[in-house]
């Protein structure tokens, strides 16, 4: 690494940021060390590791199985965390999940065993927490089939969320392509105090940069304030970088990371990192004059940072706690807090739980009663075991909290919330990262707010969104006015971490004899059939499937929760395609005009009829289309059901790549106002495909029902290789062809 960094520094003729050091030291050998234009040039990298979670690993591994390799080319792991529903409590929920998803867990365990992949059983914990505890290391580069893979930036990695097809490439030994990212530098000064926590740094940053401000950019944190944060706090900040669309976020190696590595049994990694310390952070000249080296610089003073509460319905609507009451009243947000949920990959460290416990303890100490229900999802079995040993779970228990399995649970809609189907307007607060409509409990009228675990605890105890624990008092059972003391928590367990059975299964040395079986009549798993190649002609006569209005995240395109069970079965999961997207013509969800019959029906229902009649169709969308998850199902479903193109004002990075990988046409309006020209009954042509070339726009012709026409240019960001994917009908078809040859 030092030699590669030195070469890059010499060639670029300037000091380097940490992000550049990691990127350049992982450049694929076929790419020269030179100044690649940020935000423009496509570059190939060699990641050190791949991580996958159960809900995305199925598709990634179904694709990998076709790549014809005996073993994965880089260390890889699978984590069973998304498919476990939170209902009554850890033990019963886990047992139920193991039965319900037995077929999928067995499939993942046997594929992992066969191909040399580390397997973390259901109940072991959430992918990003396990990765931080076991695999992440300073200066490394990894990819993962989950958008919050970026969490590993807390240990000084460049860790990036991708679709399964990208993971498949890297596991097959191919380089991985990324647009050279732009760089945002965030200088942290001062020191957190009182109620403010690492979470508030990213909640504030989300407010500044918004959900699309980080697209195609890496965020690098530096400054004294950065050094003062714990390693897991850094993880929280990097984790929610996904919510601003950032490619990833990272921090320079420092003592907090060394402490964390040692506490998690990796003193050897800490010693190695100490040996090349100066290479694991940005150069001093860069941090002294950041404006010169970063594309954008933001400065945040931790000493004056206020706790924030973000939401509802979007993680970038940031409100400082002192203004929350007024904002909530002004906007009519329901004031009564019904539930406080703590955990998720974002905030389930020992420190997080310790700080939340320091608040929960005050319930009995001050004669209070928690007004709202409390729910906890520990991030890993190691955390759970340790917090149980240290008496934290008892405190939660005493204030009536339910402890769910070490898994995603409510964060991904795997929450069997009582009465959610009544769709009543209500407020919940959680320490998760996403709060899109319907995400946690399927109820579109649940107003979900994101905050730190300690603020979540305080708001749950008060049962009131307007409560500011910094200034306000609560009335206890005896009628006395009491104030909550500010939180406190050890960054690492004073007695060390402990665990009995972490839930890991190592793969077979020689997996060649391991059989992977997929029942042909399975409802959960389906082997993949290759998609058809592009027929070689322009797309003419397309029907408008839906013109989506406003926010259209991957949760709107391919909802999670109850649909997670079909993540390994493309045809079955396709029945959720775009059912959450709002139709611009009638403002309804899952109701679009069927141009064969003229009736209004569900989106997948209509699209299946077009497919049967071989009528091509197009999906039109708004800004930041495909925001959120890495789930490639959001790209594979339209592909499978015969949608030809997706035309939007702008894309979220992972989703755009997923569309390209699956052989879809992903286009953006050259002029956003053209979105308004698209009418419901239009018949649409896309021309220019026969001379499809990088940098050359394509043309859209709208043939309106009244006989008039509109014609305009649309852009694309395909490079030569990606155009080949399109022509072949998907990147996997090219890998397949190579295996056969
Ligand atoms: C999420 O937080 O939305 C998920 C569920 O973890 C997804 C992955 C998925 O959809 O399986 C993500 O963030 O990529
Ligand atoms: Fe799981 Fe939620 Fe983290 Fe996604 S954001 S990995 S669903 S805990």
XYZ file of C-alpha atoms and ligand atoms in Angstrom:
763
model
C 0.000 0.000 0.000
C 2.694 2.590 0.872
C 4.423 2.022 -2.478
C 1.194 2.410 -4.440
C 0.295 5.547 -2.535
C 3.722 7.014 -3.186
C 3.337 6.331 -6.896
C -0.068 8.010 -6.953
C 1.217 11.023 -5.034
C 4.112 11.418 -7.475
C 2.000 10.990 -10.588
C -0.725 13.333 -9.400
C 1.953 15.702 -8.133
C 0.109 16.654 -4.963
C -0.754 15.451 -1.486
C -3.628 12.957 -1.268
C -6.869 12.597 0.640
C -7.478 9.309 2.453
C -10.165 8.370 -0.060
C -7.678 8.765 -2.918
C -5.068 6.706 -1.101
C -7.447 3.806 -0.708
C -8.868 4.135 -4.214
C -5.475 4.363 -5.924
C -4.027 1.488 -3.929
C -6.906 -0.707 -5.106
C -6.785 0.320 -8.765
C -6.983 -2.629 -11.166
C -3.685 -3.350 -12.944
C -5.253 -2.571 -16.337
C -5.773 1.048 -15.258
C -2.815 3.423 -15.242
C -2.145 5.551 -12.187
C -3.222 8.953 -13.459
C -5.549 11.792 -12.681
C -9.029 10.406 -13.405
C -11.696 13.035 -13.774
C -13.850 12.901 -10.667
C -17.526 12.372 -11.316
C -16.822 11.415 -14.962
C -14.211 8.711 -15.529
C -15.065 5.046 -15.008
C -12.282 3.174 -13.237
C -11.809 -0.488 -12.276
C -10.884 -1.514 -8.753
C -10.001 -4.707 -6.900
C -11.946 -4.848 -3.638
C -10.526 -6.971 -0.827
C -13.781 -8.475 0.344
C -17.503 -8.977 -0.353
C -20.353 -9.098 2.173
C -23.940 -10.111 1.436
C -27.082 -10.314 3.515
C -29.789 -12.959 3.193
C -32.294 -10.799 1.301
C -29.823 -9.821 -1.422
C -27.404 -12.775 -1.239
C -29.971 -15.074 -2.819
C -29.942 -13.162 -6.107
C -26.200 -12.494 -5.913
C -25.455 -16.174 -5.401
C -27.990 -17.390 -7.960
C -26.008 -15.265 -10.410
C -22.637 -16.391 -9.050
C -23.592 -20.045 -9.470
C -23.670 -19.405 -13.213
C -20.170 -17.940 -13.317
C -18.592 -21.391 -13.353
C -16.058 -20.946 -10.553
C -15.224 -23.520 -7.878
C -14.641 -20.917 -5.160
C -15.024 -17.186 -4.586
C -11.993 -15.172 -5.676
C -11.965 -12.872 -2.620
C -12.977 -13.458 1.016
C -16.752 -13.230 1.173
C -19.460 -13.622 3.792
C -23.229 -14.119 4.001
C -25.303 -12.822 6.905
C -28.821 -13.938 7.814
C -30.435 -10.868 9.294
C -33.246 -9.489 7.126
C -35.572 -12.471 7.097
C -36.398 -12.518 10.796
C -39.651 -10.955 11.865
C -39.977 -9.041 15.123
C -43.159 -10.051 16.878
C -43.040 -11.321 20.427
C -39.367 -11.456 21.366
C -35.965 -12.834 20.406
C -36.241 -16.552 21.057
C -39.730 -17.235 19.694
C -39.219 -14.936 16.701
C -35.952 -16.607 15.749
C -37.407 -20.094 16.016
C -40.302 -19.070 13.820
C -38.024 -17.479 11.229
C -35.865 -20.584 11.075
C -38.900 -22.673 10.240
C -40.506 -20.181 7.859
C -37.345 -19.493 5.904
C -35.674 -22.858 6.336
C -35.437 -23.419 2.615
C -33.693 -20.092 2.034
C -31.330 -20.391 4.992
C -30.385 -23.910 3.869
C -29.785 -22.682 0.359
C -27.545 -19.859 1.575
C -25.688 -22.168 3.978
C -25.001 -24.760 1.308
C -23.971 -22.278 -1.391
C -21.649 -20.624 1.138
C -20.227 -23.981 2.146
C -19.664 -24.965 -1.466
C -17.998 -21.805 -2.692
C -15.824 -20.939 0.316
C -18.034 -18.200 1.786
C -18.244 -17.499 5.537
C -21.804 -18.013 6.750
C -23.382 -16.181 9.672
C -26.485 -17.970 10.841
C -29.831 -16.345 11.618
C -29.563 -14.683 15.007
C -25.816 -13.969 14.671
C -26.496 -10.312 14.002
C -26.830 -7.580 11.409
C -24.383 -7.707 8.511
C -22.749 -4.300 9.092
C -22.245 -4.807 12.792
C -20.688 -8.252 12.188
C -18.472 -6.821 9.454
C -17.274 -4.043 11.754
C -16.588 -6.509 14.560
C -14.799 -9.075 12.434
C -13.754 -8.063 8.967
C -13.402 -4.334 8.390
C -9.867 -2.949 8.486
C -8.246 0.441 7.928
C -7.202 1.159 4.359
C -9.228 -1.709 2.932
C -11.804 -1.676 0.163
C -14.904 -3.792 0.244
C -18.247 -4.017 -1.483
C -21.467 -5.416 -0.067
C -24.939 -6.155 -1.392
C -26.537 -3.695 0.952
C -26.482 0.080 0.799
C -25.281 0.371 4.393
C -22.070 -1.510 3.670
C -20.656 2.007 3.995
C -20.825 1.468 7.768
C -17.294 -0.018 7.601
C -15.966 3.481 6.912
C -15.976 3.693 10.711
C -12.863 1.540 10.607
C -11.246 3.611 7.871
C -12.349 1.535 4.885
C -13.750 2.469 1.536
C -16.817 0.246 1.758
C -19.489 0.520 -0.898
C -23.008 -0.807 -1.377
C -23.709 -2.553 -4.684
C -26.225 -4.791 -6.400
C -25.796 -8.552 -6.448
C -24.493 -8.581 -10.017
C -21.538 -6.405 -8.966
C -20.811 -8.722 -6.047
C -21.011 -11.646 -8.441
C -18.325 -10.078 -10.665
C -15.910 -9.539 -7.779
C -16.494 -13.014 -6.365
C -15.800 -14.325 -9.863
C -12.424 -12.571 -9.874
C -13.353 -9.697 -12.169
C -12.485 -6.103 -11.333
C -15.233 -3.822 -10.126
C -16.158 -0.639 -11.907
C -16.972 2.693 -10.301
C -17.183 6.244 -11.534
C -14.237 8.044 -9.936
C -16.072 9.791 -7.117
C -15.985 13.455 -6.263
C -14.793 14.252 -2.762
C -16.565 16.031 0.050
C -14.416 16.946 3.055
C -16.179 17.384 6.383
C -14.062 19.000 9.049
C -15.192 18.235 12.568
C -13.969 20.519 15.320
C -14.709 20.574 19.060
C -16.063 17.711 21.108
C -19.534 16.208 21.633
C -21.122 16.859 24.986
C -24.390 16.374 26.830
C -27.126 14.880 24.676
C -25.324 15.250 21.361
C -23.969 12.090 19.754
C -22.328 10.875 16.568
C -25.791 10.279 15.123
C -26.469 14.001 15.280
C -23.468 14.703 13.090
C -24.953 12.720 10.239
C -28.505 13.896 10.917
C -27.215 17.427 10.507
C -25.155 16.538 7.437
C -28.257 14.934 5.882
C -30.102 18.204 6.445
C -27.329 20.130 4.700
C -26.684 17.809 1.769
C -30.178 16.266 1.312
C -30.911 12.769 0.064
C -29.117 13.320 -3.221
C -26.278 15.604 -2.201
C -23.787 12.781 -1.859
C -24.450 11.042 -5.171
C -21.205 9.902 -6.816
C -19.222 11.437 -3.967
C -17.093 10.085 -1.144
C -17.344 11.917 2.154
C -14.129 12.111 4.162
C -14.311 13.267 7.793
C -11.287 14.784 9.460
C -10.172 17.216 12.160
C -9.816 17.036 15.946
C -13.508 16.423 16.319
C -13.242 13.315 14.129
C -10.451 11.933 16.283
C -12.512 12.509 19.427
C -15.327 10.229 18.226
C -15.486 6.531 19.057
C -14.945 4.017 16.272
C -18.550 2.827 16.375
C -19.716 6.457 16.406
C -17.743 6.927 13.213
C -19.518 3.820 11.920
C -22.902 5.428 12.597
C -21.900 8.534 10.669
C -20.618 6.533 7.703
C -23.641 4.225 7.817
C -26.114 7.025 7.241
C -23.979 8.415 4.442
C -26.202 6.074 2.420
C -29.085 8.412 3.234
C -27.420 11.282 1.395
C -26.677 8.991 -1.531
C -22.920 9.103 -0.923
C -20.828 6.417 -2.612
C -19.246 5.965 0.788
C -17.843 7.870 3.781
C -14.631 7.306 5.678
C -12.391 8.443 8.522
C -8.606 8.359 8.905
C -7.067 5.706 11.133
C -6.703 6.871 14.717
C -6.534 5.645 18.276
C -10.293 5.018 18.511
C -9.964 2.466 15.691
C -6.945 0.885 17.322
C -8.886 0.563 20.599
C -11.834 -0.987 18.787
C -9.679 -3.453 16.849
C -8.023 -4.568 20.069
C -11.340 -4.899 21.907
C -12.711 -7.073 19.099
C -9.774 -9.482 19.124
C -7.737 -7.960 16.325
C -4.627 -6.582 18.028
C -2.643 -7.957 15.058
C -4.605 -5.777 12.624
C -4.094 -2.756 14.894
C -0.345 -3.419 14.964
C -0.219 -3.637 11.173
C -2.189 -0.421 10.861
C 0.069 1.317 13.390
C 3.034 0.360 11.206
C 1.707 2.372 8.234
C -0.309 4.953 10.131
C 0.616 7.913 7.953
C -0.825 6.136 4.888
C -4.143 5.444 6.546
C -5.231 9.045 6.801
C -5.238 12.045 4.477
C -2.003 13.982 4.029
C -1.490 16.847 6.493
C -1.369 19.403 3.653
C -4.849 18.307 2.553
C -6.397 18.767 5.964
C -4.601 22.103 6.422
C -6.102 23.495 3.218
C -9.101 21.272 2.438
C -10.759 23.635 -0.063
C -7.855 23.061 -2.409
C -8.246 19.280 -2.486
C -11.915 18.479 -1.908
C -14.731 19.398 -4.291
C -16.810 20.619 -1.367
C -15.983 21.356 2.277
C -18.321 21.515 5.258
C -17.339 22.361 8.815
C -19.236 21.243 11.903
C -18.436 22.206 15.475
C -19.245 19.249 17.695
C -19.128 21.402 20.844
C -22.217 23.331 19.790
C -23.980 20.553 17.884
C -27.578 20.083 18.946
C -29.354 16.706 18.917
C -31.493 16.369 15.784
C -34.645 14.491 14.923
C -35.112 13.781 11.207
C -38.348 13.037 9.461
C -41.072 12.200 8.854
C -40.969 10.137 5.620
C -37.477 11.219 4.599
C -34.160 11.075 6.466
C -32.993 14.524 5.375
C -35.724 16.616 6.969
C -33.526 17.641 9.893
C -34.914 19.465 12.911
C -32.824 20.436 15.941
C -34.513 19.213 19.109
C -35.125 22.764 20.346
C -37.290 23.478 17.289
C -39.035 20.112 17.074
C -42.129 21.018 19.060
C -42.850 24.100 16.997
C -42.179 22.293 13.705
C -44.349 19.349 14.690
C -47.241 21.599 15.688
C -46.899 23.693 12.564
C -46.944 20.639 10.305
C -49.573 18.647 12.137
C -47.289 15.735 12.956
C -48.949 13.528 15.563
C -47.427 14.549 18.914
C -48.023 11.354 20.808
C -45.058 8.983 20.462
C -46.329 5.406 20.275
C -43.085 3.478 20.063
C -39.350 3.963 20.518
C -37.169 1.528 18.631
C -33.467 1.148 19.281
C -31.006 -0.796 17.204
C -30.411 -1.450 13.476
C -27.049 -1.536 11.759
C -26.741 2.214 12.367
C -26.949 2.346 16.126
C -26.473 -0.879 17.994
C -22.970 -0.589 19.374
C -22.076 -1.130 23.010
C -21.797 2.630 23.420
C -25.216 3.232 21.835
C -26.915 0.744 24.100
C -25.007 2.005 27.141
C -26.124 5.581 26.503
C -29.729 4.532 25.906
C -29.613 2.495 29.116
C -28.368 5.489 31.075
C -31.650 7.173 30.119
C -33.851 4.104 30.603
C -32.398 3.648 34.118
C -33.897 6.961 35.133
C -37.410 5.616 34.595
C -37.363 3.683 37.868
C -34.794 5.914 39.597
C -36.993 8.975 39.116
C -40.329 7.294 39.626
C -41.353 7.651 35.995
C -43.222 5.322 33.721
C -42.346 4.976 30.061
C -45.313 6.304 28.082
C -44.464 4.568 24.807
C -43.402 0.987 24.121
C -39.677 0.337 23.854
C -38.162 -2.142 21.430
C -34.541 -3.176 21.085
C -32.732 -4.988 18.274
C -29.150 -5.740 19.313
C -26.704 -5.581 16.385
C -24.909 -8.856 17.041
C -24.872 -11.802 19.404
C -21.571 -10.503 20.769
C -23.234 -7.202 21.664
C -26.312 -8.927 23.046
C -24.320 -11.316 25.187
C -22.146 -8.511 26.517
C -25.017 -6.134 27.300
C -26.875 -8.920 29.037
C -23.803 -9.697 31.133
C -23.434 -6.013 32.003
C -27.028 -5.752 33.204
C -28.264 -3.482 30.399
C -30.959 -5.801 29.169
C -32.323 -5.951 32.700
C -32.755 -2.172 32.718
C -34.705 -2.300 29.461
C -36.703 -5.178 30.800
C -37.576 -3.184 33.914
C -39.075 -0.434 31.822
C -41.129 -2.896 29.819
C -38.990 -3.076 26.699
C -39.142 -6.020 24.304
C -35.835 -7.371 23.058
C -36.065 -8.723 19.543
C -33.651 -10.983 17.664
C -30.199 -9.700 16.699
C -31.456 -8.747 13.258
C -32.921 -5.932 11.140
C -36.503 -6.491 12.323
C -38.699 -3.377 12.247
C -36.043 -1.459 10.338
C -36.922 -3.431 7.229
C -40.619 -3.819 7.803
C -40.235 -7.190 9.511
C -42.360 -5.944 12.356
C -45.636 -7.585 13.146
C -46.972 -4.431 14.705
C -50.339 -4.843 16.306
C -53.157 -2.973 14.537
C -50.895 -1.496 11.856
C -53.445 -2.599 9.266
C -55.927 -0.080 10.685
C -53.669 2.563 9.143
C -54.128 5.045 11.943
C -52.098 8.221 11.964
C -49.340 7.799 14.552
C -45.763 8.695 15.429
C -42.808 6.440 16.133
C -39.187 7.381 16.824
C -36.286 5.110 16.018
C -32.526 5.035 15.849
C -32.569 3.450 12.365
C -31.460 5.211 9.221
C -34.481 5.167 6.873
C -37.990 6.369 7.490
C -39.676 6.202 4.100
C -43.440 5.823 4.123
C -44.668 2.343 5.148
C -41.131 1.137 5.783
C -41.293 -0.090 9.373
C -44.854 -1.346 9.733
C -46.500 -1.046 6.314
C -48.797 1.737 7.540
C -48.627 4.802 5.253
C -49.842 6.950 8.163
C -47.001 6.094 10.502
C -44.836 9.179 10.944
C -41.365 7.786 11.598
C -38.607 9.978 13.005
C -34.904 9.152 13.147
C -32.806 10.121 16.178
C -29.982 8.860 18.377
C -30.735 5.965 20.747
C -30.620 8.320 23.732
C -33.048 10.801 22.193
C -35.301 7.926 21.116
C -35.278 6.725 24.730
C -36.146 10.162 26.078
C -38.974 10.696 23.583
C -40.370 7.236 24.249
C -40.326 7.823 28.001
C -42.043 11.188 27.578
C -44.383 9.789 24.921
C -44.329 13.234 23.398
C -42.614 14.402 20.219
C -42.539 17.918 21.612
C -40.411 16.945 24.616
C -36.934 18.450 24.706
C -34.923 16.514 27.313
C -32.290 19.248 27.393
C -34.696 21.802 28.838
C -38.044 20.229 29.707
C -39.221 18.354 32.784
C -41.483 15.331 33.122
C -44.032 14.685 35.830
C -43.424 11.438 37.668
C -45.831 9.019 39.337
C -45.758 11.080 42.523
C -46.613 14.235 40.635
C -43.110 15.692 41.000
C -41.349 17.486 38.195
C -38.152 15.676 37.202
C -35.521 16.294 34.576
C -33.637 13.565 32.744
C -29.856 13.621 33.231
C -27.748 13.699 30.103
C -26.707 10.285 28.787
C -23.451 8.577 29.486
C -21.987 5.361 28.101
C -18.633 3.633 27.833
C -17.346 3.476 24.302
C -16.246 -0.152 24.825
C -17.193 -2.663 27.524
C -14.877 -2.140 30.519
C -14.877 -5.898 31.076
C -14.320 -6.639 27.396
C -16.665 -8.238 24.858
C -17.827 -11.764 25.407
C -19.939 -14.267 23.545
C -20.693 -17.998 23.796
C -21.727 -18.823 20.252
C -21.305 -16.006 17.777
C -23.245 -17.943 15.122
C -20.532 -18.421 12.509
C -20.135 -21.379 10.164
C -16.855 -21.714 8.246
C -17.052 -23.089 4.710
C -15.765 -26.510 3.660
C -12.094 -26.666 2.607
C -13.158 -28.508 -0.512
C -16.714 -27.672 -1.461
C -16.731 -29.496 -4.783
C -18.947 -32.290 -3.447
C -21.451 -29.986 -1.737
C -24.792 -30.091 -3.506
C -26.913 -26.983 -3.855
C -30.514 -27.848 -4.436
C -33.328 -25.636 -5.621
C -36.702 -27.370 -5.781
C -38.320 -26.696 -9.162
C -41.665 -25.991 -7.499
C -40.224 -23.708 -4.804
C -42.100 -20.509 -4.058
C -39.028 -18.929 -2.499
C -36.204 -19.808 -4.880
C -36.030 -19.866 -8.647
C -32.995 -20.489 -10.836
C -32.416 -17.613 -13.223
C -33.115 -17.800 -16.919
C -30.979 -15.524 -19.071
C -32.698 -12.340 -20.224
C -33.065 -11.940 -23.983
C -30.465 -9.908 -25.858
C -31.362 -6.527 -27.334
C -33.046 -7.220 -30.710
C -30.806 -4.723 -32.498
C -33.468 -2.130 -33.359
C -34.824 1.069 -31.814
C -37.618 0.759 -29.291
C -40.818 1.902 -30.988
C -44.418 2.002 -29.852
C -43.757 1.755 -26.118
C -46.626 2.215 -23.694
C -46.297 4.314 -20.582
C -46.551 1.902 -17.664
C -46.391 4.602 -15.018
C -45.250 8.171 -14.686
C -44.181 8.182 -11.056
C -44.539 11.412 -9.152
C -42.270 12.542 -6.325
C -40.214 10.280 -4.132
C -39.761 6.859 -5.665
C -37.273 4.890 -3.595
C -36.424 1.226 -3.965
C -38.992 0.687 -1.187
C -41.607 2.126 -3.571
C -40.293 0.067 -6.502
C -39.822 -3.232 -4.699
C -41.210 -3.105 -1.212
C -39.499 -5.120 1.550
C -41.415 -6.337 4.661
C -43.866 -9.023 3.542
C -42.184 -9.280 0.146
C -38.759 -10.174 1.510
C -39.732 -13.810 1.365
C -39.620 -13.744 -2.430
C -36.144 -12.278 -2.800
C -34.863 -15.542 -4.295
C -37.781 -15.923 -6.715
C -37.784 -13.345 -9.448
C -41.193 -14.140 -10.871
C -42.977 -14.089 -7.531
C -41.334 -10.918 -6.258
C -42.173 -9.173 -9.517
C -45.749 -8.962 -8.234
C -44.654 -6.035 -6.074
C -43.160 -4.016 -8.917
C -43.751 -0.303 -8.375
C -46.831 -0.872 -6.245
C -45.707 1.928 -3.929
C -45.066 4.513 -6.653
C -47.541 7.373 -7.001
C -49.131 7.610 -10.465
C -48.762 11.243 -11.564
C -52.084 11.127 -13.426
C -54.378 10.049 -10.602
C -52.153 10.499 -7.508
C -52.876 6.888 -6.579
C -50.534 4.013 -5.843
C -50.773 0.742 -7.716
C -53.384 2.064 -10.111
C -52.338 2.665 -13.720
C -54.164 2.741 -17.020
C -54.143 -0.532 -18.872
C -53.814 0.574 -22.490
C -55.184 -2.716 -23.774
C -58.503 -2.422 -21.953
C -58.614 1.185 -20.778
C -59.224 0.047 -17.186
C -57.172 1.067 -14.157
C -55.367 -1.834 -12.528
C -52.320 -2.659 -10.406
C -48.920 -1.945 -11.944
C -47.648 -5.547 -12.082
C -51.056 -6.742 -13.271
C -50.986 -4.374 -16.223
C -47.344 -5.026 -17.018
C -47.883 -8.791 -17.098
C -50.558 -8.249 -19.768
C -48.155 -6.129 -21.837
C -45.558 -8.839 -21.471
C -47.972 -11.513 -22.655
C -48.810 -9.409 -25.722
C -45.164 -8.393 -26.213
C -45.972 -4.722 -25.863
C -42.869 -2.841 -24.720
C -43.292 -0.260 -21.995
C -41.476 2.531 -20.252
C -41.377 3.813 -16.675
C -40.979 7.541 -16.077
C -39.769 8.946 -12.767
C -38.796 12.036 -10.849
C -35.581 13.056 -8.989
C -33.239 10.585 -7.245
C -35.233 7.658 -8.586
C -34.241 4.391 -6.887
C -33.000 6.089 -3.736
C -32.202 3.859 -0.798
C -31.523 0.180 -1.006
C -29.085 -1.778 -3.142
C -31.756 -4.397 -3.906
C -31.333 -5.275 -7.570
C -34.829 -6.698 -7.608
C -35.917 -3.109 -8.250
C -34.054 -3.388 -11.561
C -34.627 -7.073 -12.305
C -38.403 -6.964 -11.885
C -39.041 -4.442 -14.670
C -36.511 -6.316 -16.794
C -38.233 -9.621 -16.143
C -41.683 -8.201 -16.855
C -40.662 -6.606 -20.133
C -40.233 -2.908 -19.322
C -37.734 -1.546 -21.852
C -36.557 1.706 -20.336
C -36.630 3.848 -17.223
C -36.561 7.591 -17.887
C -36.144 9.906 -14.904
C -34.919 13.331 -13.841
C -32.053 11.767 -11.874
C -31.017 8.380 -10.481
C -29.546 7.166 -7.224
C -26.145 5.607 -7.960
C -26.675 1.962 -7.010
C -30.024 1.705 -8.739
C -28.714 3.190 -11.979
C -25.872 0.660 -12.019
C -28.268 -2.168 -11.216
C -30.469 -1.216 -14.177
C -27.475 -1.165 -16.494
C -26.166 -4.472 -15.183
C -29.489 -6.156 -15.867
C -29.584 -4.889 -19.448
C -32.179 -2.170 -18.916
C -32.077 1.226 -20.546
C -31.588 3.879 -17.836
C -32.114 7.400 -19.188
C -32.304 10.906 -17.777
C -34.109 13.945 -19.184
C -31.677 16.372 -20.808
C -34.224 18.999 -19.865
C -36.219 18.193 -16.729
C -39.206 20.200 -17.952
C -39.782 17.496 -20.591
C -41.142 15.329 -17.776
C -44.288 17.456 -17.976
C -44.748 16.695 -21.670
C -45.376 13.026 -21.013
C -49.073 12.226 -21.168
C -50.841 9.133 -19.996
C -51.906 7.837 -23.423
C -48.636 8.563 -25.231
C -47.065 6.008 -27.506
C -43.341 6.443 -27.088
C -40.330 5.796 -29.326
C -36.695 5.737 -28.287
C -34.333 6.240 -31.192
C -30.582 6.336 -31.571
C -30.033 2.866 -30.119
C -28.519 1.452 -33.278
C -25.684 3.930 -32.868
C -25.694 3.806 -29.035
C -22.377 5.404 -27.992
C -20.961 6.823 -24.775
C -21.748 10.516 -24.375
C -24.277 10.713 -27.232
C -27.867 11.431 -26.174
C -30.787 9.361 -27.434
C -34.074 10.760 -28.717
C -37.559 10.323 -27.321
C -40.625 10.870 -29.444
C -43.972 11.183 -27.737
C -46.863 10.377 -30.041
C -49.752 11.984 -28.220
C -53.295 10.650 -28.453
C -54.496 13.807 -30.268
C -52.053 13.148 -33.101
C -49.487 15.757 -32.094
C -45.886 14.898 -31.279
C -43.140 16.002 -28.957
C -39.515 15.157 -29.463
C -36.604 15.691 -27.075
C -33.151 14.452 -26.154
C -32.426 12.209 -23.220
C -29.035 11.543 -21.665
C -27.412 8.343 -20.518
C -24.199 7.568 -18.658
C -23.329 4.234 -20.318
C -19.668 3.635 -21.126
C -18.574 1.226 -23.863
C -18.613 -1.802 -21.552
C -22.051 -0.952 -20.198
C -23.408 -0.604 -23.731
C -22.222 -4.178 -24.278
C -24.234 -5.261 -21.224
C -27.276 -3.591 -22.723
C -26.772 -5.293 -26.076
C -26.178 -8.714 -24.526
C -29.333 -8.392 -22.454
C -27.451 -8.060 -19.158
C -23.911 -8.308 -17.797
C -24.422 -11.875 -16.640
C -24.982 -13.024 -20.215
C -21.448 -11.872 -20.994
C -19.957 -13.745 -18.017
C -21.969 -16.815 -19.002
C -20.723 -16.647 -22.573
C -17.126 -16.404 -21.299
C -17.600 -19.424 -19.037
C -18.916 -21.465 -21.966
C -16.029 -20.358 -24.161
C -32.417 -1.479 3.521
O -31.990 -0.973 4.548
O -33.209 -0.921 2.751
C -31.928 -2.869 3.168
C -33.063 -3.786 3.306
O -30.919 -3.275 4.054
C -31.414 -2.819 1.742
C -31.065 -4.120 1.176
C -32.237 -4.912 0.712
O -33.181 -4.368 0.171
O -32.186 -6.139 0.873
C -30.245 -1.873 1.516
O -30.091 -0.921 2.249
O -29.499 -2.037 0.540
Fe -30.885 -4.043 8.160
Fe -32.042 -1.725 8.524
Fe -29.447 -1.868 8.381
Fe -30.866 -2.246 6.172
S -30.731 -0.370 7.346
S -29.139 -3.482 6.899
S -32.637 -3.249 7.031
S -30.713 -2.764 9.950
